[in-house]
mmCIF file of C-alpha atoms in Angstrom:
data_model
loop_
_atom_site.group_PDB
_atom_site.id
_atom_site.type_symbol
_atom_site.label_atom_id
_atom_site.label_comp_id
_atom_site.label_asym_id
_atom_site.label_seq_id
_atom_site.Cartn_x
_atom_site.Cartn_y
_atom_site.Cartn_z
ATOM 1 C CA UNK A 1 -63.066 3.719 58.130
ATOM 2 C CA UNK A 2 -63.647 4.108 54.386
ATOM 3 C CA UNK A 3 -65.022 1.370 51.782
ATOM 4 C CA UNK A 4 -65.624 1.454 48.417
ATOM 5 C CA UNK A 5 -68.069 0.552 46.270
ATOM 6 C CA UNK A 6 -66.105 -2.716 44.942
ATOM 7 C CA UNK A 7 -66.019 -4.024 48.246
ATOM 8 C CA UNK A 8 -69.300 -4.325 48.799
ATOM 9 C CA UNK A 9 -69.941 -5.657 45.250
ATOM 10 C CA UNK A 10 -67.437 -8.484 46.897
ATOM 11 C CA UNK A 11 -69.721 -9.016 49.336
ATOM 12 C CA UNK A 12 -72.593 -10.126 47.100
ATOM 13 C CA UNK A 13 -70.705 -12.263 45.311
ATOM 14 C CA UNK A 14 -69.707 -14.067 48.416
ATOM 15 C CA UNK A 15 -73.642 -13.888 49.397
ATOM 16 C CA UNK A 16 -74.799 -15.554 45.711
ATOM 17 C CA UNK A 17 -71.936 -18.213 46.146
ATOM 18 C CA UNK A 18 -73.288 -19.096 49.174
ATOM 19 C CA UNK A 19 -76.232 -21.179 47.550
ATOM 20 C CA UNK A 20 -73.244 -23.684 45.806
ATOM 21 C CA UNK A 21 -71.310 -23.970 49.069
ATOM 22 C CA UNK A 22 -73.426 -23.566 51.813
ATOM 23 C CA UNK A 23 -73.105 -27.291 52.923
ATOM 24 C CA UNK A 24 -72.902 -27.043 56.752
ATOM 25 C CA UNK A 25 -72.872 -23.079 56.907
ATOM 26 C CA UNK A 26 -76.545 -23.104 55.698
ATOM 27 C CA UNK A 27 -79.516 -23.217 57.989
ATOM 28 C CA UNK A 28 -80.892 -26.385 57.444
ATOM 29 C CA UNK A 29 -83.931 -26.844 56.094
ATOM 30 C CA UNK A 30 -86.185 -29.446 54.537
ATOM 31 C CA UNK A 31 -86.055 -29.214 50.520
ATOM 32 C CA UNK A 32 -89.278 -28.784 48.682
ATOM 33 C CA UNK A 33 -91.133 -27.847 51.699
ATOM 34 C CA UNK A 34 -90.438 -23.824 51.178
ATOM 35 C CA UNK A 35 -92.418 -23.648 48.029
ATOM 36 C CA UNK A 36 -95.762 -24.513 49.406
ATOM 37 C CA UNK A 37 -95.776 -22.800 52.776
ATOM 38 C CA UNK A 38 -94.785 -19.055 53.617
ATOM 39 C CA UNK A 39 -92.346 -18.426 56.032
ATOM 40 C CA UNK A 40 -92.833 -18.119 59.375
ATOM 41 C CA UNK A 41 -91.648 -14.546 59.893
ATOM 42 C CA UNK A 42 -91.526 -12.193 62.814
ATOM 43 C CA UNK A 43 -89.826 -8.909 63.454
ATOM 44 C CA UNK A 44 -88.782 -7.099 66.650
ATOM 45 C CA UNK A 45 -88.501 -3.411 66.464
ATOM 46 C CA UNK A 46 -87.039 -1.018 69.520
ATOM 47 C CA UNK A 47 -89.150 1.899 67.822
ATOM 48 C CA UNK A 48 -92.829 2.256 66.652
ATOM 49 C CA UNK A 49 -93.186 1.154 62.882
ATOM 50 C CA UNK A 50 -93.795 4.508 61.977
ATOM 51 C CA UNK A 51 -90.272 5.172 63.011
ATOM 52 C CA UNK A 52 -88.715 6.156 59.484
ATOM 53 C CA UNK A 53 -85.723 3.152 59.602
ATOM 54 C CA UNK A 54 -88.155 0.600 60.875
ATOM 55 C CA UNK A 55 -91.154 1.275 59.019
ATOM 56 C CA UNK A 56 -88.858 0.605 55.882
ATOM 57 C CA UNK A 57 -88.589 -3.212 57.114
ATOM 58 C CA UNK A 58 -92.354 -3.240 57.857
ATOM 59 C CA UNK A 59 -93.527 -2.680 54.436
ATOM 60 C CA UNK A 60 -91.256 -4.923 52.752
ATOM 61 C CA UNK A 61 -92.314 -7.567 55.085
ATOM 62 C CA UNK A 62 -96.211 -5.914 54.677
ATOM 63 C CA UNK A 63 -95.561 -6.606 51.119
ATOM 64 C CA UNK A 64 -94.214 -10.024 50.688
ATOM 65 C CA UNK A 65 -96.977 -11.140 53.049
ATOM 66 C CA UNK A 66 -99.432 -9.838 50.656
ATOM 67 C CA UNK A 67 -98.034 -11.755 47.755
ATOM 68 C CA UNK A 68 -97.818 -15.055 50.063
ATOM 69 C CA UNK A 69 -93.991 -15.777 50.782
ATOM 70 C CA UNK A 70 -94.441 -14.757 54.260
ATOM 71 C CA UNK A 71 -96.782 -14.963 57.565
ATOM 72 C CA UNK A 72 -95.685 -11.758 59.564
ATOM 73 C CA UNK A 73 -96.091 -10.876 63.129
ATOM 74 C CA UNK A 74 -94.368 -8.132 64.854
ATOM 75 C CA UNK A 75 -93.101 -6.543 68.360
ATOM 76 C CA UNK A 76 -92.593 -2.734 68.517
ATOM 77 C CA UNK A 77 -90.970 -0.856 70.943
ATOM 78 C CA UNK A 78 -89.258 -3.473 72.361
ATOM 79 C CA UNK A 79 -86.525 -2.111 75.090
ATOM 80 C CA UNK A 80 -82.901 -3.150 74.663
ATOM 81 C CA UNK A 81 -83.276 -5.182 78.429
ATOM 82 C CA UNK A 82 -86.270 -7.189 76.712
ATOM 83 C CA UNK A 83 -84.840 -7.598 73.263
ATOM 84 C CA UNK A 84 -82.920 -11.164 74.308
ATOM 85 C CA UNK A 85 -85.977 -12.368 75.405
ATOM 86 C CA UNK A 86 -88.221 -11.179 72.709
ATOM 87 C CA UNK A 87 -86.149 -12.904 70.768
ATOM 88 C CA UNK A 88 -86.036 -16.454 72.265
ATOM 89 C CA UNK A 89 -89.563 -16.205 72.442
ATOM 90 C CA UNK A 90 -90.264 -15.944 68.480
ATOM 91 C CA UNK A 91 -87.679 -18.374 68.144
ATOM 92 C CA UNK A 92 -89.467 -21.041 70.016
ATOM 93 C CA UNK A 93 -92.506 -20.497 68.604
ATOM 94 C CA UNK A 94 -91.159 -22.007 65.332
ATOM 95 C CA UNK A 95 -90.004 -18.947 63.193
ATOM 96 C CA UNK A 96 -88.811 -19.526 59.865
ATOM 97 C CA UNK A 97 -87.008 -16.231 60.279
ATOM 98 C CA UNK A 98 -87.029 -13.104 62.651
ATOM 99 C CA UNK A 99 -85.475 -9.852 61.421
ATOM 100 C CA UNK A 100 -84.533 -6.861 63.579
ATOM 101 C CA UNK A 101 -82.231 -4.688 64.549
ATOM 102 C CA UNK A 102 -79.646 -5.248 67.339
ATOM 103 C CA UNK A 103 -77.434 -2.493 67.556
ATOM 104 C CA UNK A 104 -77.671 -1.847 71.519
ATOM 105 C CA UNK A 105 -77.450 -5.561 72.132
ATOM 106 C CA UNK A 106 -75.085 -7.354 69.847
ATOM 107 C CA UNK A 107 -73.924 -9.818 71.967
ATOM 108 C CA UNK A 108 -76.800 -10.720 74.194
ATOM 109 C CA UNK A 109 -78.613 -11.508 70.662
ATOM 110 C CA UNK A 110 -75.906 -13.587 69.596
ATOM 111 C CA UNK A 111 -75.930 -15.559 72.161
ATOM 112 C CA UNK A 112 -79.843 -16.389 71.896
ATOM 113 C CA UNK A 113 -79.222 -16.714 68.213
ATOM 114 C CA UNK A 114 -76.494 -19.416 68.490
ATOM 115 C CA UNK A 115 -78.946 -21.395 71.002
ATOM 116 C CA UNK A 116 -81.799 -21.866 67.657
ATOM 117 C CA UNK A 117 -79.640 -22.740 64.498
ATOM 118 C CA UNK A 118 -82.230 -23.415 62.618
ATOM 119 C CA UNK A 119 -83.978 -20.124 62.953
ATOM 120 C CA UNK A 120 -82.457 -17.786 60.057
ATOM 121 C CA UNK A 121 -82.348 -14.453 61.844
ATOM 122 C CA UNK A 122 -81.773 -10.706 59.256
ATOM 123 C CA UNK A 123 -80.663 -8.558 61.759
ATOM 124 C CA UNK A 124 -79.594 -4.857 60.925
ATOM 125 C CA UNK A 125 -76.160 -4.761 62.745
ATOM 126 C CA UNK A 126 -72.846 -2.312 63.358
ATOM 127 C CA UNK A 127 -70.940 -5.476 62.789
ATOM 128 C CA UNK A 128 -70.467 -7.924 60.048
ATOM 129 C CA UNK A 129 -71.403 -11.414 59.685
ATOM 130 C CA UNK A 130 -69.603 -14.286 62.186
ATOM 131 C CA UNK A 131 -68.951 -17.722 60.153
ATOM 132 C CA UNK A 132 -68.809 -19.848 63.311
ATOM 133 C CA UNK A 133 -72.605 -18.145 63.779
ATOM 134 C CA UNK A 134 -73.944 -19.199 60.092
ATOM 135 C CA UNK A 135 -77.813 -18.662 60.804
ATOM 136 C CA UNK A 136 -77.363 -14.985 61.351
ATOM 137 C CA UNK A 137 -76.999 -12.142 58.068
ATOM 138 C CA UNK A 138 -76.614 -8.796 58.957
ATOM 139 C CA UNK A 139 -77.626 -6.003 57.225
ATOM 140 C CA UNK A 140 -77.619 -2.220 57.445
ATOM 141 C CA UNK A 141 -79.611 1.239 55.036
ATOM 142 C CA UNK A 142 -76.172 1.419 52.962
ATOM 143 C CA UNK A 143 -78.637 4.117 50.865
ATOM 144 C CA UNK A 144 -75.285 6.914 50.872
ATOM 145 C CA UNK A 145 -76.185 6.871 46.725
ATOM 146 C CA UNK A 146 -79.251 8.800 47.471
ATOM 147 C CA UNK A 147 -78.096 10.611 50.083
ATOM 148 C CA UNK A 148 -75.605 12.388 48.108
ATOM 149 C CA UNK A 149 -77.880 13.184 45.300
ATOM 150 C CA UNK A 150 -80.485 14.707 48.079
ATOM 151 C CA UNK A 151 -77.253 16.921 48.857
ATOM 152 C CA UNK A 152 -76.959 18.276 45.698
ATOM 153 C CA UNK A 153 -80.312 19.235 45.819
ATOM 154 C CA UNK A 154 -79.483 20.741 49.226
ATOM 155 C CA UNK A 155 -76.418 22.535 47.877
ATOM 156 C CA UNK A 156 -78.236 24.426 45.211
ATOM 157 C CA UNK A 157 -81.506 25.031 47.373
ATOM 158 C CA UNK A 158 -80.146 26.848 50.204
ATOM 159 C CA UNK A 159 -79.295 30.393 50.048
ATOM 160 C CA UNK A 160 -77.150 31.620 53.424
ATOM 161 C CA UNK A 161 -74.451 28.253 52.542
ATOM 162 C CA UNK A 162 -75.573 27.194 56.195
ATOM 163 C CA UNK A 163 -76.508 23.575 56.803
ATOM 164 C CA UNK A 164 -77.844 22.323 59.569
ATOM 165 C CA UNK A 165 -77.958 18.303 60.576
ATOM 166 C CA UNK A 166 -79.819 16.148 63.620
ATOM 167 C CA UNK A 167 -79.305 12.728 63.872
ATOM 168 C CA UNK A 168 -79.926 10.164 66.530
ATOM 169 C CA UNK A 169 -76.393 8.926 67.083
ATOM 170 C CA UNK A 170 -73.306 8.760 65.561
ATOM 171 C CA UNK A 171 -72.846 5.538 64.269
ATOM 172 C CA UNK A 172 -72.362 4.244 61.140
ATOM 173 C CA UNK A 173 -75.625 4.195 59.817
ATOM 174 C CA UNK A 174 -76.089 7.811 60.284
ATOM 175 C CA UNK A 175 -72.358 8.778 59.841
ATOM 176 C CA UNK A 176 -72.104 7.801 56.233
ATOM 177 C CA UNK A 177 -75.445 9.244 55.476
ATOM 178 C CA UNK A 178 -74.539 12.773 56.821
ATOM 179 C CA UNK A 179 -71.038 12.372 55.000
ATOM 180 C CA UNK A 180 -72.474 11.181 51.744
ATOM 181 C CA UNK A 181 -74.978 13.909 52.134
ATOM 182 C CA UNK A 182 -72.194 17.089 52.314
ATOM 183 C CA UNK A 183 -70.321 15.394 49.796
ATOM 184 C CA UNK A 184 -73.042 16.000 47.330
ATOM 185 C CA UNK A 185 -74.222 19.363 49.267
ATOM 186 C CA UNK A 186 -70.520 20.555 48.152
ATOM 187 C CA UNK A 187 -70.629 19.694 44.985
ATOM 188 C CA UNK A 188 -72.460 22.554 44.491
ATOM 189 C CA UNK A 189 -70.845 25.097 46.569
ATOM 190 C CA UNK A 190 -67.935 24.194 48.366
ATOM 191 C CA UNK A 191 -67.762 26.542 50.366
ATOM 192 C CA UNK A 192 -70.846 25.449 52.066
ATOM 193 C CA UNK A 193 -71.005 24.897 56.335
ATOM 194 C CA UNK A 194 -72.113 22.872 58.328
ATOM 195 C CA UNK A 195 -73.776 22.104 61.994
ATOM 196 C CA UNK A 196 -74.183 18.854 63.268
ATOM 197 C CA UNK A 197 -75.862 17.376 66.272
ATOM 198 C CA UNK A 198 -76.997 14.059 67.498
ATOM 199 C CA UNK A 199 -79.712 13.949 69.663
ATOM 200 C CA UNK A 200 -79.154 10.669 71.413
ATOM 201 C CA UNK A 201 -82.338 9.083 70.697
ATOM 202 C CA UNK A 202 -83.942 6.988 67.536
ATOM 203 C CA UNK A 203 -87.637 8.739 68.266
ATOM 204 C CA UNK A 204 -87.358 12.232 70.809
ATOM 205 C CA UNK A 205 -89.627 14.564 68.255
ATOM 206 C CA UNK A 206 -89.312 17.140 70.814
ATOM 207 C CA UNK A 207 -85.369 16.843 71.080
ATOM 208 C CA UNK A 208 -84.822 16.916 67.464
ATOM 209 C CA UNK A 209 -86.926 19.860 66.790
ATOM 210 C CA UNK A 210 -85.953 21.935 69.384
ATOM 211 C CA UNK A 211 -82.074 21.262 68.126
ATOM 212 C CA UNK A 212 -83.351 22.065 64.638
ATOM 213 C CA UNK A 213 -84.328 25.387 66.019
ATOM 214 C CA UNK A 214 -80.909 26.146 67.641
ATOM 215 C CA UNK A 215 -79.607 25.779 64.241
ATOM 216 C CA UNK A 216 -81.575 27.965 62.364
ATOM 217 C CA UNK A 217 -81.191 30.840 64.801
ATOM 218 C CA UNK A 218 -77.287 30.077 64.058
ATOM 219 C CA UNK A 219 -78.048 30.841 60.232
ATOM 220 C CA UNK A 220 -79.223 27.219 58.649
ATOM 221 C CA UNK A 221 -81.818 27.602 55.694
ATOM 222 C CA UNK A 222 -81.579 24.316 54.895
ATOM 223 C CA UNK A 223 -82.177 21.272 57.506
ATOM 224 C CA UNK A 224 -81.296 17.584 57.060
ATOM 225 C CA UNK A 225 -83.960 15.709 58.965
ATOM 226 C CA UNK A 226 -82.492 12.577 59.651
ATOM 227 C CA UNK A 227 -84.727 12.255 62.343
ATOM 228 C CA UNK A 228 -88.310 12.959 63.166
ATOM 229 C CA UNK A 229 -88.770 16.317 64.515
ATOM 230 C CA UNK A 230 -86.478 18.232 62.241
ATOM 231 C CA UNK A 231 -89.199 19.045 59.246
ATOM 232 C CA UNK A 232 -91.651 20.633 61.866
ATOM 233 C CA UNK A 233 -89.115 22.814 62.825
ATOM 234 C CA UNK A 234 -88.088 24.092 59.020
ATOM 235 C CA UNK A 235 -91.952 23.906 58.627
ATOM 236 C CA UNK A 236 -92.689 26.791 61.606
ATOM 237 C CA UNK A 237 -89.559 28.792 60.687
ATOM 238 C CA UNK A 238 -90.653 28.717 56.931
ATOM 239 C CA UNK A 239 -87.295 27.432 56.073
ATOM 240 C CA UNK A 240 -86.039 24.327 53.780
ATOM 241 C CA UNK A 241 -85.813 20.966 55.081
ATOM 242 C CA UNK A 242 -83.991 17.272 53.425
ATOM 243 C CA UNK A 243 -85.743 14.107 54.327
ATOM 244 C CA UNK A 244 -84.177 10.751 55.301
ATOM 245 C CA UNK A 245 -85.496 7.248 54.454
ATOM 246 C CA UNK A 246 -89.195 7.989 53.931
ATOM 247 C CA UNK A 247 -90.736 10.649 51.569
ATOM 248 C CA UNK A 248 -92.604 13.653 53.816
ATOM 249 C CA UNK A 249 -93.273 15.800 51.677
ATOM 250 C CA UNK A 250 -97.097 15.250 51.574
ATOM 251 C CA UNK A 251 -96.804 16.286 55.091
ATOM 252 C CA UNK A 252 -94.853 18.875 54.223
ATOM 253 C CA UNK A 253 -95.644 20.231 50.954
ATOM 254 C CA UNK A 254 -93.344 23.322 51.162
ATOM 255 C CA UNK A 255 -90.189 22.469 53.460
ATOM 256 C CA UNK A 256 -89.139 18.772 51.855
ATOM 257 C CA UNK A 257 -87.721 19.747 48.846
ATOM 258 C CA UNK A 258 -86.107 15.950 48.352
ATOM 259 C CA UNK A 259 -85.935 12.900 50.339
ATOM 260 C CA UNK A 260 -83.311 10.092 50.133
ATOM 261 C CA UNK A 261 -85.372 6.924 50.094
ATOM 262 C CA UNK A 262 -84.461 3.150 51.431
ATOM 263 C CA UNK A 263 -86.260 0.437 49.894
ATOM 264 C CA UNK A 264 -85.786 -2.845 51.928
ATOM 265 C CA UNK A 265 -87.637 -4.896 49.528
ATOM 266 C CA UNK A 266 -84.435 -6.058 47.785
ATOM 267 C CA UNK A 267 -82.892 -7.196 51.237
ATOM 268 C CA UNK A 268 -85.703 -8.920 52.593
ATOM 269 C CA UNK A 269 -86.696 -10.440 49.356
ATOM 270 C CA UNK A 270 -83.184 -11.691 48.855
ATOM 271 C CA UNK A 271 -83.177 -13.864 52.359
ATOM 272 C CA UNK A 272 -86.785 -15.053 52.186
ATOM 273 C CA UNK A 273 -85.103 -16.524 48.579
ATOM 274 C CA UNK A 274 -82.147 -18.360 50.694
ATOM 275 C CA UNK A 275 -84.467 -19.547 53.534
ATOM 276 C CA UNK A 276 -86.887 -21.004 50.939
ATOM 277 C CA UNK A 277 -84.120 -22.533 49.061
ATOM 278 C CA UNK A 278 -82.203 -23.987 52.145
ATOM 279 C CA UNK A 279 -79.134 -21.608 51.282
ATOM 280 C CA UNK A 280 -79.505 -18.860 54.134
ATOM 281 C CA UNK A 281 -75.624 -18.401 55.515
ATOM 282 C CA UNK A 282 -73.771 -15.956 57.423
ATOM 283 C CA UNK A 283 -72.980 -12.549 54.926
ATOM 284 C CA UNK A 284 -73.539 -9.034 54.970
ATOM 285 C CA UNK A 285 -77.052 -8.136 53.052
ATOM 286 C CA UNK A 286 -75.933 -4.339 53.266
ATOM 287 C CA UNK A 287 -75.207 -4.221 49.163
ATOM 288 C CA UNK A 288 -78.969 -4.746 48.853
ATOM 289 C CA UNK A 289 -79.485 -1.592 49.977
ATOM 290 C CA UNK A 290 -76.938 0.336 46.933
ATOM 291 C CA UNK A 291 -78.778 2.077 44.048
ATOM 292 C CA UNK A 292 -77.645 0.164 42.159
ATOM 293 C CA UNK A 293 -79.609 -2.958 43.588
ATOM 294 C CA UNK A 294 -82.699 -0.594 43.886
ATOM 295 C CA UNK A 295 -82.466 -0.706 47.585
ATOM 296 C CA UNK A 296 -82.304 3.545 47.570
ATOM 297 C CA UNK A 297 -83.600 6.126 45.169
ATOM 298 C CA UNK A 298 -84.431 10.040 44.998
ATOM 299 C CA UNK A 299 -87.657 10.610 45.822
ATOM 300 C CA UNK A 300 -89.885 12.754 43.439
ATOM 301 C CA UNK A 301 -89.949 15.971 44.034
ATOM 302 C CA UNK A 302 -93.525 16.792 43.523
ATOM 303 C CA UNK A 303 -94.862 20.308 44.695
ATOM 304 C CA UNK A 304 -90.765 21.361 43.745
ATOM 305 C CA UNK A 305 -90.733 20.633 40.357
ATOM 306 C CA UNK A 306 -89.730 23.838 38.504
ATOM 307 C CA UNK A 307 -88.044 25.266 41.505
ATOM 308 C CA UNK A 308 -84.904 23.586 41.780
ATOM 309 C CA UNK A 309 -82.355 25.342 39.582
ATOM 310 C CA UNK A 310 -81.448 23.055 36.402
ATOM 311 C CA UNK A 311 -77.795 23.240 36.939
ATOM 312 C CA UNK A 312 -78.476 20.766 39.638
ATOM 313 C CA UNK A 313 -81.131 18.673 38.456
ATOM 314 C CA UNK A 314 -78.689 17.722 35.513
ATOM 315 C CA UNK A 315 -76.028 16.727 37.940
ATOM 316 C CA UNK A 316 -78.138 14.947 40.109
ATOM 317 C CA UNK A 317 -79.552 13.070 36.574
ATOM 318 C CA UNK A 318 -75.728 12.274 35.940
ATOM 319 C CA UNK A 319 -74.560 11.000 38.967
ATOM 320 C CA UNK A 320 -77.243 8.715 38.902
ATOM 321 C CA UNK A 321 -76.735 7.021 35.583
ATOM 322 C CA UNK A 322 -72.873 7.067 36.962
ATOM 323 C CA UNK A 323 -73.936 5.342 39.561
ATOM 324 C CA UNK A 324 -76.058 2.991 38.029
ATOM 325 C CA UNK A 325 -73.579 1.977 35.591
ATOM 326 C CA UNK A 326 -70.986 1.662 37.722
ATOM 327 C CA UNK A 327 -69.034 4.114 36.734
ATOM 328 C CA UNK A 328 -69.031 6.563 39.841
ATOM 329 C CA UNK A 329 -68.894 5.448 43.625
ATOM 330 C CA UNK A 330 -70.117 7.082 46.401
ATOM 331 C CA UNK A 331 -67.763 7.311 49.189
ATOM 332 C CA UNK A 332 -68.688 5.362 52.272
ATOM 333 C CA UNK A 333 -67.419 6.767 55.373
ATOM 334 C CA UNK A 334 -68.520 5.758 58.531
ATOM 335 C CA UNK A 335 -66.214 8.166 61.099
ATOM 336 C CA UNK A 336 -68.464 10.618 63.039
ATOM 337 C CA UNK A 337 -68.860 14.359 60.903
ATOM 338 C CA UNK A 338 -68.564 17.243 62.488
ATOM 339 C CA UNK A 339 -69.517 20.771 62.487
ATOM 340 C CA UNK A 340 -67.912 23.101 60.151
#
């Protein structure tokens, strides 16, 4: 499946018109009280927090603690089998809101969810929002903008035209990363290949790197490192590496030439807004994470500056302004890639 840009931009509007018609599709909740208290907020996390995805939804919720919209308490590495209850648990404990991610447990979650109604849950989610559940919004790191500038960098970095790719699995979170990612990667060269290979795992180190290596002794210079593991391995090998999510590159100061970056600060800060206001409904938070909501960005490029030939540092400064204005849209397409 392939969306565009406008879609999404559809999306938000039904999000912001939620606040006028919320009415009985709004978690209810007590006017005026909001603005002295913080939320009550909790999140539940299958991975550590370092985990790149995750620890983007820690430090947004990190931050607005700091400035006093939130409490925040947190479970890490909670399995799949315990999720459900993890869940209920926060939930009767009084949370304002719990966000999360239930990918491997969709409906189980659900169901919990549906049992609390006045618990707003933020849940990163395959699947879109479900009217008849209105407490739940689903979001998802819709940061393709970035990753298609990080592949233009990629494009012009790497030498042998031989790319390789880990990710966890192939769902749509990675998919339209990777795709977004060669889109930009062949902007510069066309003509460029690529490997791809999921390790089926959010956090195996071990896995990733040792796939990494498989692909460089089958002619990659240039690695995206969509998972943890993938740098060390460009690192050892002396070769190039991409990052995904978070910046690396102060850990590794000459392999991570460019990182795509997700900021979660816009999403979060957008439902702690509904919540306080009484508006939180079911919608899809995923536009929060577009460019041009400042949800993704480029990350410097720090000990690279001066290396990275100028041909594509001008395109990369043009797409973004197109994309910022609205004038150019990344395509979103969430089918699995494949090798070249």
């Amino acid at each position: 499946m392939t969306l565009k840009t406008d879609e999404f931009k559809m999306s938000r509007r039904a999000i912001l018109a939620g606040s006028a018609a919320a009415g009985v599709m709004a978690v209810a909740q007590p006017q005026g009280v909001w603005a002295a208290e913080p939320l009550k907020v909790a999140g539940i996390y299958t991975v550590p927090v370092e985990q790149q995805w995750v620890s983007r939804i820690h430090v947004a919720a990190l931050a607005a603690q700091e400035r006093g919209d939130i409490t925040y308490t947190f479970s890490e590495n909670t399995a799949n089998t315990d999720y459900p209850r993890v869940l209920r648990e926060y939930a009767e404990q009084g949370m304002d809101m719990i966000v999360g991610e239930i990918f491997g447990v969709e409906a189980e979650a659900r169901e919990v969810m549906a049992d609390y109604p006045d618990v707003a849950f933020l849940m990163g989610s395959s699947f879109k929002e479900d009217p008849s559940l209105p407490n739940l919004s689903v979001f998802d790191n819709y940061i393709q903008d970035a990753s298609y500038l990080s592949g233009i960098i990629a494009g012009a970095m790497t030498t042998s035209g031989n790319i390789g790719m880990v990710g966890g699995f192939p769902i749509p979170e990675v998919n339209r990363l990777m795709h977004a990612f060669m889109a930009g990667a062949q902007e510069m060269n066309p003509d460029i290949k690529f490997q791809v290979s999921f390790i089926g795992s959010w956090f195996d180190p071990p896995k990733a790197k040792e796939t990494a290596y498989a692909m460089i002794e089958n002619g990659a210079d240039m690695l995206y490192a969509e998972r943890f593991g993938v740098s060390d391995a460009a690192k050892e090998k002396g070769i190039l590496a991409i990052g995904n999510v978070i910046d690396t590159q102060s850990d590794y100061p000459d392999t991570v030439v460019a990182s795509a970056l997700w900021h979660f600060e816009p999403t979060l800060d957008a439902a702690i807004a509904a919540v306080k206001s009484g508006t939180f409904a079911a919608a899809d938070y995923g536009v929060y994470s577009f460019m041009q909501e400042g949800g993704c960005s480029l990350a410097p490029y720090g000990t690279f500056e001066g290396k990275i030939p100028q041909a594509a540092l001008d395109l990369v400064a043009a797409k973004t302004a197109a994309i910022k204005d609205g004038s150019f849209a990344v395509t979103i397409n969430d089918e699995e890639p494949k090798s070249s």
